[in-house]
Amino acid sequence: MVFIGDRVAIATNVTLICDSNPNNSHLKNFTKIQERLIYTKKIIIESDCWIGANATILGGVKIGQYSIVGAGSVVTTDVDSYSIYAGVPARKLRSIR
């Protein structure tokens, strides 16, 4: 599940991954039932955020209000409000308040 606040700018080719694995019927023949279970975690993007092009946001992450995620970043942990994050994995570069 993905929650997106007001006035959020999401650039081109941003990927939001909430599930733990794809439901690929070909893989079912080679894996045990427990390995095929899909675990879902929500993504929350609060209001007034900007997500740069080609960024990836993983499940269980909350992007705080008025924050910026740099292009090409992989967000694996929560992003503080009023902050700029970038990199792989994304790290806090600075506050913007």
PDB file of N, CA and C in Angstrom:
ATOM      1  N   MET A   1       0.826  -1.160   0.000  1.00  0.00           N
ATOM      2  CA  MET A   1       0.000   0.000   0.000  1.00  0.00           C
ATOM      3  C   MET A   1       0.886   1.244   0.000  1.00  0.00           C
ATOM      4  N   VAL A   2       0.530   2.215  -0.812  1.00  0.00           N
ATOM      5  CA  VAL A   2       1.291   3.455  -0.907  1.00  0.00           C
ATOM      6  C   VAL A   2       0.366   4.627  -0.580  1.00  0.00           C
ATOM      7  N   PHE A   3       0.800   5.483   0.332  1.00  0.00           N
ATOM      8  CA  PHE A   3       0.060   6.690   0.692  1.00  0.00           C
ATOM      9  C   PHE A   3       0.873   7.890   0.227  1.00  0.00           C
ATOM     10  N   ILE A   4       0.250   8.764  -0.562  1.00  0.00           N
ATOM     11  CA  ILE A   4       0.937   9.941  -1.088  1.00  0.00           C
ATOM     12  C   ILE A   4       0.179  11.186  -0.645  1.00  0.00           C
ATOM     13  N   GLY A   5       0.890  12.096   0.020  1.00  0.00           N
ATOM     14  CA  GLY A   5       0.288  13.323   0.526  1.00  0.00           C
ATOM     15  C   GLY A   5       0.025  14.334  -0.576  1.00  0.00           C
ATOM     16  N   ASP A   6      -0.314  15.540  -0.171  1.00  0.00           N
ATOM     17  CA  ASP A   6      -0.620  16.629  -1.099  1.00  0.00           C
ATOM     18  C   ASP A   6       0.660  17.276  -1.623  1.00  0.00           C
ATOM     19  N   ARG A   7       0.570  17.783  -2.864  1.00  0.00           N
ATOM     20  CA  ARG A   7       1.651  18.546  -3.491  1.00  0.00           C
ATOM     21  C   ARG A   7       2.980  17.784  -3.515  1.00  0.00           C
ATOM     22  N   VAL A   8       2.927  16.509  -3.819  1.00  0.00           N
ATOM     23  CA  VAL A   8       4.129  15.678  -3.926  1.00  0.00           C
ATOM     24  C   VAL A   8       4.545  15.621  -5.393  1.00  0.00           C
ATOM     25  N   ALA A   9       5.815  15.871  -5.672  1.00  0.00           N
ATOM     26  CA  ALA A   9       6.345  15.785  -7.032  1.00  0.00           C
ATOM     27  C   ALA A   9       7.144  14.492  -7.159  1.00  0.00           C
ATOM     28  N   ILE A  10       6.680  13.606  -8.031  1.00  0.00           N
ATOM     29  CA  ILE A  10       7.369  12.335  -8.275  1.00  0.00           C
ATOM     30  C   ILE A  10       7.858  12.360  -9.717  1.00  0.00           C
ATOM     31  N   ALA A  11       9.169  12.344  -9.894  1.00  0.00           N
ATOM     32  CA  ALA A  11       9.769  12.458 -11.221  1.00  0.00           C
ATOM     33  C   ALA A  11       9.656  11.147 -12.005  1.00  0.00           C
ATOM     34  N   THR A  12      10.201  11.165 -13.186  1.00  0.00           N
ATOM     35  CA  THR A  12      10.140  10.040 -14.110  1.00  0.00           C
ATOM     36  C   THR A  12      10.844   8.799 -13.578  1.00  0.00           C
ATOM     37  N   ASN A  13      10.239   7.642 -13.813  1.00  0.00           N
ATOM     38  CA  ASN A  13      10.845   6.334 -13.567  1.00  0.00           C
ATOM     39  C   ASN A  13      11.148   6.058 -12.089  1.00  0.00           C
ATOM     40  N   VAL A  14      10.366   6.607 -11.186  1.00  0.00           N
ATOM     41  CA  VAL A  14      10.511   6.306  -9.763  1.00  0.00           C
ATOM     42  C   VAL A  14       9.862   4.955  -9.490  1.00  0.00           C
ATOM     43  N   THR A  15      10.518   4.115  -8.692  1.00  0.00           N
ATOM     44  CA  THR A  15      10.011   2.784  -8.370  1.00  0.00           C
ATOM     45  C   THR A  15       9.668   2.708  -6.889  1.00  0.00           C
ATOM     46  N   LEU A  16       8.444   2.267  -6.602  1.00  0.00           N
ATOM     47  CA  LEU A  16       7.992   2.060  -5.227  1.00  0.00           C
ATOM     48  C   LEU A  16       7.787   0.565  -5.042  1.00  0.00           C
ATOM     49  N   ILE A  17       8.553  -0.062  -4.148  1.00  0.00           N
ATOM     50  CA  ILE A  17       8.510  -1.513  -3.970  1.00  0.00           C
ATOM     51  C   ILE A  17       7.936  -1.839  -2.598  1.00  0.00           C
ATOM     52  N   CYS A  18       6.702  -2.317  -2.582  1.00  0.00           N
ATOM     53  CA  CYS A  18       6.036  -2.664  -1.315  1.00  0.00           C
ATOM     54  C   CYS A  18       6.115  -4.155  -1.014  1.00  0.00           C
ATOM     55  N   ASP A  19       6.271  -4.982  -2.033  1.00  0.00           N
ATOM     56  CA  ASP A  19       6.236  -6.433  -1.858  1.00  0.00           C
ATOM     57  C   ASP A  19       7.634  -7.019  -1.789  1.00  0.00           C
ATOM     58  N   SER A  20       7.739  -8.173  -1.125  1.00  0.00           N
ATOM     59  CA  SER A  20       9.036  -8.806  -0.923  1.00  0.00           C
ATOM     60  C   SER A  20       9.541  -9.567  -2.141  1.00  0.00           C
ATOM     61  N   ASN A  21       8.641 -10.034  -2.976  1.00  0.00           N
ATOM     62  CA  ASN A  21       9.075 -10.779  -4.159  1.00  0.00           C
ATOM     63  C   ASN A  21       7.974 -10.779  -5.210  1.00  0.00           C
ATOM     64  N   PRO A  22       8.346 -10.983  -6.478  1.00  0.00           N
ATOM     65  CA  PRO A  22       7.336 -11.004  -7.536  1.00  0.00           C
ATOM     66  C   PRO A  22       6.552 -12.311  -7.524  1.00  0.00           C
ATOM     67  N   ASN A  23       5.379 -12.288  -8.096  1.00  0.00           N
ATOM     68  CA  ASN A  23       4.568 -13.496  -8.231  1.00  0.00           C
ATOM     69  C   ASN A  23       4.820 -14.065  -9.617  1.00  0.00           C
ATOM     70  N   ASN A  24       5.917 -14.775  -9.773  1.00  0.00           N
ATOM     71  CA  ASN A  24       6.318 -15.328 -11.057  1.00  0.00           C
ATOM     72  C   ASN A  24       5.960 -16.809 -11.093  1.00  0.00           C
ATOM     73  N   SER A  25       5.071 -17.183 -11.991  1.00  0.00           N
ATOM     74  CA  SER A  25       4.599 -18.568 -12.035  1.00  0.00           C
ATOM     75  C   SER A  25       5.711 -19.555 -12.384  1.00  0.00           C
ATOM     76  N   HIS A  26       6.730 -19.131 -13.126  1.00  0.00           N
ATOM     77  CA  HIS A  26       7.841 -20.028 -13.461  1.00  0.00           C
ATOM     78  C   HIS A  26       8.685 -20.359 -12.229  1.00  0.00           C
ATOM     79  N   LEU A  27       8.819 -19.409 -11.314  1.00  0.00           N
ATOM     80  CA  LEU A  27       9.597 -19.641 -10.098  1.00  0.00           C
ATOM     81  C   LEU A  27       8.895 -20.589  -9.139  1.00  0.00           C
ATOM     82  N   LYS A  28       7.578 -20.689  -9.220  1.00  0.00           N
ATOM     83  CA  LYS A  28       6.819 -21.540  -8.307  1.00  0.00           C
ATOM     84  C   LYS A  28       7.240 -23.003  -8.403  1.00  0.00           C
ATOM     85  N   ASN A  29       7.690 -23.421  -9.562  1.00  0.00           N
ATOM     86  CA  ASN A  29       8.094 -24.810  -9.750  1.00  0.00           C
ATOM     87  C   ASN A  29       9.406 -25.146  -9.046  1.00  0.00           C
ATOM     88  N   PHE A  30      10.182 -24.126  -8.678  1.00  0.00           N
ATOM     89  CA  PHE A  30      11.513 -24.361  -8.128  1.00  0.00           C
ATOM     90  C   PHE A  30      11.683 -23.908  -6.683  1.00  0.00           C
ATOM     91  N   THR A  31      10.622 -23.427  -6.051  1.00  0.00           N
ATOM     92  CA  THR A  31      10.741 -22.920  -4.685  1.00  0.00           C
ATOM     93  C   THR A  31       9.725 -23.573  -3.761  1.00  0.00           C
ATOM     94  N   LYS A  32      10.055 -23.593  -2.479  1.00  0.00           N
ATOM     95  CA  LYS A  32       9.136 -24.109  -1.470  1.00  0.00           C
ATOM     96  C   LYS A  32       8.028 -23.091  -1.220  1.00  0.00           C
ATOM     97  N   ILE A  33       6.927 -23.546  -0.644  1.00  0.00           N
ATOM     98  CA  ILE A  33       5.789 -22.661  -0.393  1.00  0.00           C
ATOM     99  C   ILE A  33       6.195 -21.475   0.477  1.00  0.00           C
ATOM    100  N   GLN A  34       6.975 -21.705   1.540  1.00  0.00           N
ATOM    101  CA  GLN A  34       7.374 -20.611   2.422  1.00  0.00           C
ATOM    102  C   GLN A  34       8.193 -19.553   1.683  1.00  0.00           C
ATOM    103  N   GLU A  35       8.970 -19.977   0.696  1.00  0.00           N
ATOM    104  CA  GLU A  35       9.798 -19.039  -0.051  1.00  0.00           C
ATOM    105  C   GLU A  35       8.980 -18.200  -1.024  1.00  0.00           C
ATOM    106  N   ARG A  36       7.759 -18.624  -1.308  1.00  0.00           N
ATOM    107  CA  ARG A  36       6.907 -17.899  -2.244  1.00  0.00           C
ATOM    108  C   ARG A  36       5.980 -16.904  -1.566  1.00  0.00           C
ATOM    109  N   LEU A  37       5.981 -16.875  -0.249  1.00  0.00           N
ATOM    110  CA  LEU A  37       5.103 -15.949   0.447  1.00  0.00           C
ATOM    111  C   LEU A  37       5.517 -14.511   0.158  1.00  0.00           C
ATOM    112  N   ILE A  38       4.539 -13.665  -0.034  1.00  0.00           N
ATOM    113  CA  ILE A  38       4.811 -12.266  -0.318  1.00  0.00           C
ATOM    114  C   ILE A  38       4.506 -11.449   0.932  1.00  0.00           C
ATOM    115  N   TYR A  39       5.480 -10.695   1.374  1.00  0.00           N
ATOM    116  CA  TYR A  39       5.320  -9.827   2.528  1.00  0.00           C
ATOM    117  C   TYR A  39       5.191  -8.391   2.036  1.00  0.00           C
ATOM    118  N   THR A  40       4.200  -7.692   2.520  1.00  0.00           N
ATOM    119  CA  THR A  40       3.929  -6.335   2.071  1.00  0.00           C
ATOM    120  C   THR A  40       4.147  -5.342   3.205  1.00  0.00           C
ATOM    121  N   LYS A  41       4.831  -4.256   2.885  1.00  0.00           N
ATOM    122  CA  LYS A  41       5.022  -3.152   3.833  1.00  0.00           C
ATOM    123  C   LYS A  41       4.605  -1.869   3.125  1.00  0.00           C
ATOM    124  N   LYS A  42       3.967  -0.972   3.862  1.00  0.00           N
ATOM    125  CA  LYS A  42       3.479   0.247   3.233  1.00  0.00           C
ATOM    126  C   LYS A  42       4.587   1.282   3.073  1.00  0.00           C
ATOM    127  N   ILE A  43       4.359   2.176   2.128  1.00  0.00           N
ATOM    128  CA  ILE A  43       5.220   3.329   1.893  1.00  0.00           C
ATOM    129  C   ILE A  43       4.369   4.569   2.134  1.00  0.00           C
ATOM    130  N   ILE A  44       4.893   5.500   2.921  1.00  0.00           N
ATOM    131  CA  ILE A  44       4.183   6.750   3.190  1.00  0.00           C
ATOM    132  C   ILE A  44       5.041   7.906   2.682  1.00  0.00           C
ATOM    133  N   ILE A  45       4.471   8.698   1.784  1.00  0.00           N
ATOM    134  CA  ILE A  45       5.140   9.900   1.293  1.00  0.00           C
ATOM    135  C   ILE A  45       4.286  11.075   1.756  1.00  0.00           C
ATOM    136  N   GLU A  46       4.788  11.813   2.734  1.00  0.00           N
ATOM    137  CA  GLU A  46       4.021  12.921   3.295  1.00  0.00           C
ATOM    138  C   GLU A  46       3.987  14.112   2.333  1.00  0.00           C
ATOM    139  N   SER A  47       3.203  15.107   2.659  1.00  0.00           N
ATOM    140  CA  SER A  47       2.965  16.265   1.786  1.00  0.00           C
ATOM    141  C   SER A  47       4.229  17.079   1.507  1.00  0.00           C
ATOM    142  N   ASP A  48       4.216  17.710   0.313  1.00  0.00           N
ATOM    143  CA  ASP A  48       5.239  18.676  -0.104  1.00  0.00           C
ATOM    144  C   ASP A  48       6.629  18.073  -0.251  1.00  0.00           C
ATOM    145  N   CYS A  49       6.702  16.837  -0.738  1.00  0.00           N
ATOM    146  CA  CYS A  49       7.986  16.165  -0.987  1.00  0.00           C
ATOM    147  C   CYS A  49       8.315  16.188  -2.470  1.00  0.00           C
ATOM    148  N   TRP A  50       9.585  15.981  -2.762  1.00  0.00           N
ATOM    149  CA  TRP A  50      10.035  15.868  -4.138  1.00  0.00           C
ATOM    150  C   TRP A  50      10.888  14.607  -4.227  1.00  0.00           C
ATOM    151  N   ILE A  51      10.516  13.695  -5.126  1.00  0.00           N
ATOM    152  CA  ILE A  51      11.254  12.450  -5.346  1.00  0.00           C
ATOM    153  C   ILE A  51      11.903  12.549  -6.721  1.00  0.00           C
ATOM    154  N   GLY A  52      13.229  12.508  -6.776  1.00  0.00           N
ATOM    155  CA  GLY A  52      13.964  12.666  -8.029  1.00  0.00           C
ATOM    156  C   GLY A  52      13.845  11.467  -8.955  1.00  0.00           C
ATOM    157  N   ALA A  53      14.158  11.684 -10.218  1.00  0.00           N
ATOM    158  CA  ALA A  53      14.064  10.658 -11.262  1.00  0.00           C
ATOM    159  C   ALA A  53      14.878   9.417 -10.915  1.00  0.00           C
ATOM    160  N   ASN A  54      14.336   8.261 -11.267  1.00  0.00           N
ATOM    161  CA  ASN A  54      14.995   6.960 -11.105  1.00  0.00           C
ATOM    162  C   ASN A  54      15.264   6.570  -9.657  1.00  0.00           C
ATOM    163  N   ALA A  55      14.627   7.226  -8.710  1.00  0.00           N
ATOM    164  CA  ALA A  55      14.773   6.836  -7.301  1.00  0.00           C
ATOM    165  C   ALA A  55      13.970   5.568  -7.041  1.00  0.00           C
ATOM    166  N   THR A  56      14.411   4.785  -6.071  1.00  0.00           N
ATOM    167  CA  THR A  56      13.702   3.579  -5.641  1.00  0.00           C
ATOM    168  C   THR A  56      13.415   3.711  -4.153  1.00  0.00           C
ATOM    169  N   ILE A  57      12.150   3.477  -3.786  1.00  0.00           N
ATOM    170  CA  ILE A  57      11.752   3.554  -2.382  1.00  0.00           C
ATOM    171  C   ILE A  57      11.236   2.189  -1.964  1.00  0.00           C
ATOM    172  N   LEU A  58      11.853   1.608  -0.942  1.00  0.00           N
ATOM    173  CA  LEU A  58      11.477   0.277  -0.481  1.00  0.00           C
ATOM    174  C   LEU A  58      10.358   0.336   0.549  1.00  0.00           C
ATOM    175  N   GLY A  59       9.663  -0.785   0.713  1.00  0.00           N
ATOM    176  CA  GLY A  59       8.560  -0.883   1.654  1.00  0.00           C
ATOM    177  C   GLY A  59       8.989  -0.634   3.087  1.00  0.00           C
ATOM    178  N   GLY A  60       8.050  -0.122   3.877  1.00  0.00           N
ATOM    179  CA  GLY A  60       8.323   0.161   5.274  1.00  0.00           C
ATOM    180  C   GLY A  60       8.936   1.519   5.511  1.00  0.00           C
ATOM    181  N   VAL A  61       9.042   2.327   4.451  1.00  0.00           N
ATOM    182  CA  VAL A  61       9.699   3.627   4.541  1.00  0.00           C
ATOM    183  C   VAL A  61       8.665   4.747   4.613  1.00  0.00           C
ATOM    184  N   LYS A  62       8.982   5.762   5.417  1.00  0.00           N
ATOM    185  CA  LYS A  62       8.172   6.982   5.481  1.00  0.00           C
ATOM    186  C   LYS A  62       9.046   8.149   5.045  1.00  0.00           C
ATOM    187  N   ILE A  63       8.577   8.884   4.042  1.00  0.00           N
ATOM    188  CA  ILE A  63       9.266  10.075   3.565  1.00  0.00           C
ATOM    189  C   ILE A  63       8.604  11.262   4.259  1.00  0.00           C
ATOM    190  N   GLY A  64       9.333  11.940   5.133  1.00  0.00           N
ATOM    191  CA  GLY A  64       8.785  13.044   5.911  1.00  0.00           C
ATOM    192  C   GLY A  64       8.445  14.257   5.062  1.00  0.00           C
ATOM    193  N   GLN A  65       7.559  15.097   5.572  1.00  0.00           N
ATOM    194  CA  GLN A  65       7.092  16.265   4.821  1.00  0.00           C
ATOM    195  C   GLN A  65       8.226  17.233   4.498  1.00  0.00           C
ATOM    196  N   TYR A  66       8.085  17.919   3.366  1.00  0.00           N
ATOM    197  CA  TYR A  66       9.048  18.915   2.886  1.00  0.00           C
ATOM    198  C   TYR A  66      10.450  18.339   2.705  1.00  0.00           C
ATOM    199  N   SER A  67      10.548  17.079   2.307  1.00  0.00           N
ATOM    200  CA  SER A  67      11.862  16.468   2.099  1.00  0.00           C
ATOM    201  C   SER A  67      12.113  16.251   0.613  1.00  0.00           C
ATOM    202  N   ILE A  68      13.380  16.043   0.280  1.00  0.00           N
ATOM    203  CA  ILE A  68      13.801  15.824  -1.101  1.00  0.00           C
ATOM    204  C   ILE A  68      14.617  14.542  -1.149  1.00  0.00           C
ATOM    205  N   VAL A  69      14.297  13.679  -2.117  1.00  0.00           N
ATOM    206  CA  VAL A  69      15.068  12.463  -2.370  1.00  0.00           C
ATOM    207  C   VAL A  69      15.743  12.657  -3.724  1.00  0.00           C
ATOM    208  N   GLY A  70      17.063  12.579  -3.752  1.00  0.00           N
ATOM    209  CA  GLY A  70      17.825  12.825  -4.968  1.00  0.00           C
ATOM    210  C   GLY A  70      17.610  11.772  -6.041  1.00  0.00           C
ATOM    211  N   ALA A  71      17.846  12.168  -7.275  1.00  0.00           N
ATOM    212  CA  ALA A  71      17.707  11.273  -8.420  1.00  0.00           C
ATOM    213  C   ALA A  71      18.616  10.056  -8.266  1.00  0.00           C
ATOM    214  N   GLY A  72      18.091   8.882  -8.603  1.00  0.00           N
ATOM    215  CA  GLY A  72      18.860   7.646  -8.559  1.00  0.00           C
ATOM    216  C   GLY A  72      19.078   7.067  -7.178  1.00  0.00           C
ATOM    217  N   SER A  73      18.506   7.667  -6.163  1.00  0.00           N
ATOM    218  CA  SER A  73      18.695   7.187  -4.786  1.00  0.00           C
ATOM    219  C   SER A  73      17.896   5.917  -4.518  1.00  0.00           C
ATOM    220  N   VAL A  74      18.377   5.117  -3.574  1.00  0.00           N
ATOM    221  CA  VAL A  74      17.640   3.944  -3.093  1.00  0.00           C
ATOM    222  C   VAL A  74      17.350   4.190  -1.619  1.00  0.00           C
ATOM    223  N   VAL A  75      16.068   4.400  -1.302  1.00  0.00           N
ATOM    224  CA  VAL A  75      15.663   4.745   0.061  1.00  0.00           C
ATOM    225  C   VAL A  75      15.294   3.466   0.803  1.00  0.00           C
ATOM    226  N   THR A  76      16.080   3.129   1.821  1.00  0.00           N
ATOM    227  CA  THR A  76      15.870   1.898   2.592  1.00  0.00           C
ATOM    228  C   THR A  76      15.397   2.169   4.015  1.00  0.00           C
ATOM    229  N   THR A  77      15.513   3.427   4.470  1.00  0.00           N
ATOM    230  CA  THR A  77      15.097   3.808   5.827  1.00  0.00           C
ATOM    231  C   THR A  77      14.285   5.097   5.750  1.00  0.00           C
ATOM    232  N   ASP A  78      13.637   5.446   6.849  1.00  0.00           N
ATOM    233  CA  ASP A  78      12.816   6.653   6.882  1.00  0.00           C
ATOM    234  C   ASP A  78      13.636   7.901   6.559  1.00  0.00           C
ATOM    235  N   VAL A  79      12.962   8.859   5.911  1.00  0.00           N
ATOM    236  CA  VAL A  79      13.559  10.143   5.559  1.00  0.00           C
ATOM    237  C   VAL A  79      12.976  11.197   6.493  1.00  0.00           C
ATOM    238  N   ASP A  80      13.840  11.925   7.188  1.00  0.00           N
ATOM    239  CA  ASP A  80      13.392  12.974   8.107  1.00  0.00           C
ATOM    240  C   ASP A  80      12.687  14.094   7.349  1.00  0.00           C
ATOM    241  N   SER A  81      11.724  14.735   8.002  1.00  0.00           N
ATOM    242  CA  SER A  81      11.082  15.919   7.434  1.00  0.00           C
ATOM    243  C   SER A  81      12.116  17.030   7.266  1.00  0.00           C
ATOM    244  N   TYR A  82      11.893  17.898   6.283  1.00  0.00           N
ATOM    245  CA  TYR A  82      12.759  19.055   6.023  1.00  0.00           C
ATOM    246  C   TYR A  82      14.214  18.639   5.821  1.00  0.00           C
ATOM    247  N   SER A  83      14.437  17.591   5.019  1.00  0.00           N
ATOM    248  CA  SER A  83      15.796  17.084   4.802  1.00  0.00           C
ATOM    249  C   SER A  83      16.011  16.708   3.348  1.00  0.00           C
ATOM    250  N   ILE A  84      17.282  16.645   2.956  1.00  0.00           N
ATOM    251  CA  ILE A  84      17.663  16.173   1.632  1.00  0.00           C
ATOM    252  C   ILE A  84      18.426  14.868   1.811  1.00  0.00           C
ATOM    253  N   TYR A  85      17.981  13.834   1.094  1.00  0.00           N
ATOM    254  CA  TYR A  85      18.626  12.524   1.118  1.00  0.00           C
ATOM    255  C   TYR A  85      19.040  12.160  -0.304  1.00  0.00           C
ATOM    256  N   ALA A  86      20.174  11.474  -0.450  1.00  0.00           N
ATOM    257  CA  ALA A  86      20.613  11.008  -1.763  1.00  0.00           C
ATOM    258  C   ALA A  86      21.609   9.877  -1.585  1.00  0.00           C
ATOM    259  N   GLY A  87      21.792   9.103  -2.660  1.00  0.00           N
ATOM    260  CA  GLY A  87      22.790   8.041  -2.673  1.00  0.00           C
ATOM    261  C   GLY A  87      22.193   6.652  -2.653  1.00  0.00           C
ATOM    262  N   VAL A  88      23.105   5.671  -2.701  1.00  0.00           N
ATOM    263  CA  VAL A  88      22.724   4.259  -2.671  1.00  0.00           C
ATOM    264  C   VAL A  88      23.549   3.588  -1.583  1.00  0.00           C
ATOM    265  N   PRO A  89      22.980   3.290  -0.440  1.00  0.00           N
ATOM    266  CA  PRO A  89      21.626   3.647  -0.012  1.00  0.00           C
ATOM    267  C   PRO A  89      21.550   5.143   0.304  1.00  0.00           C
ATOM    268  N   ALA A  90      20.341   5.678   0.295  1.00  0.00           N
ATOM    269  CA  ALA A  90      20.153   7.112   0.540  1.00  0.00           C
ATOM    270  C   ALA A  90      20.571   7.474   1.964  1.00  0.00           C
ATOM    271  N   ARG A  91      21.304   8.581   2.076  1.00  0.00           N
ATOM    272  CA  ARG A  91      21.752   9.090   3.376  1.00  0.00           C
ATOM    273  C   ARG A  91      21.400  10.575   3.458  1.00  0.00           C
ATOM    274  N   LYS A  92      21.261  11.049   4.671  1.00  0.00           N
ATOM    275  CA  LYS A  92      20.918  12.456   4.869  1.00  0.00           C
ATOM    276  C   LYS A  92      22.110  13.335   4.504  1.00  0.00           C
ATOM    277  N   LEU A  93      21.879  14.280   3.593  1.00  0.00           N
ATOM    278  CA  LEU A  93      22.928  15.220   3.209  1.00  0.00           C
ATOM    279  C   LEU A  93      22.883  16.474   4.070  1.00  0.00           C
ATOM    280  N   ARG A  94      21.662  16.971   4.299  1.00  0.00           N
ATOM    281  CA  ARG A  94      21.524  18.145   5.159  1.00  0.00           C
ATOM    282  C   ARG A  94      20.055  18.425   5.436  1.00  0.00           C
ATOM    283  N   SER A  95      19.822  19.269   6.406  1.00  0.00           N
ATOM    284  CA  SER A  95      18.471  19.753   6.699  1.00  0.00           C
ATOM    285  C   SER A  95      18.208  20.986   5.845  1.00  0.00           C
ATOM    286  N   ILE A  96      16.938  21.258   5.569  1.00  0.00           N
ATOM    287  CA  ILE A  96      16.611  22.415   4.733  1.00  0.00           C
ATOM    288  C   ILE A  96      15.735  23.416   5.481  1.00  0.00           C
ATOM    289  N   ARG A  97      15.882  23.437   6.774  1.00  0.00           N
ATOM    290  CA  ARG A  97      15.112  24.376   7.592  1.00  0.00           C
ATOM    291  C   ARG A  97      16.001  25.346   8.288  1.00  0.00           C
TER     292      ARG A  97
END
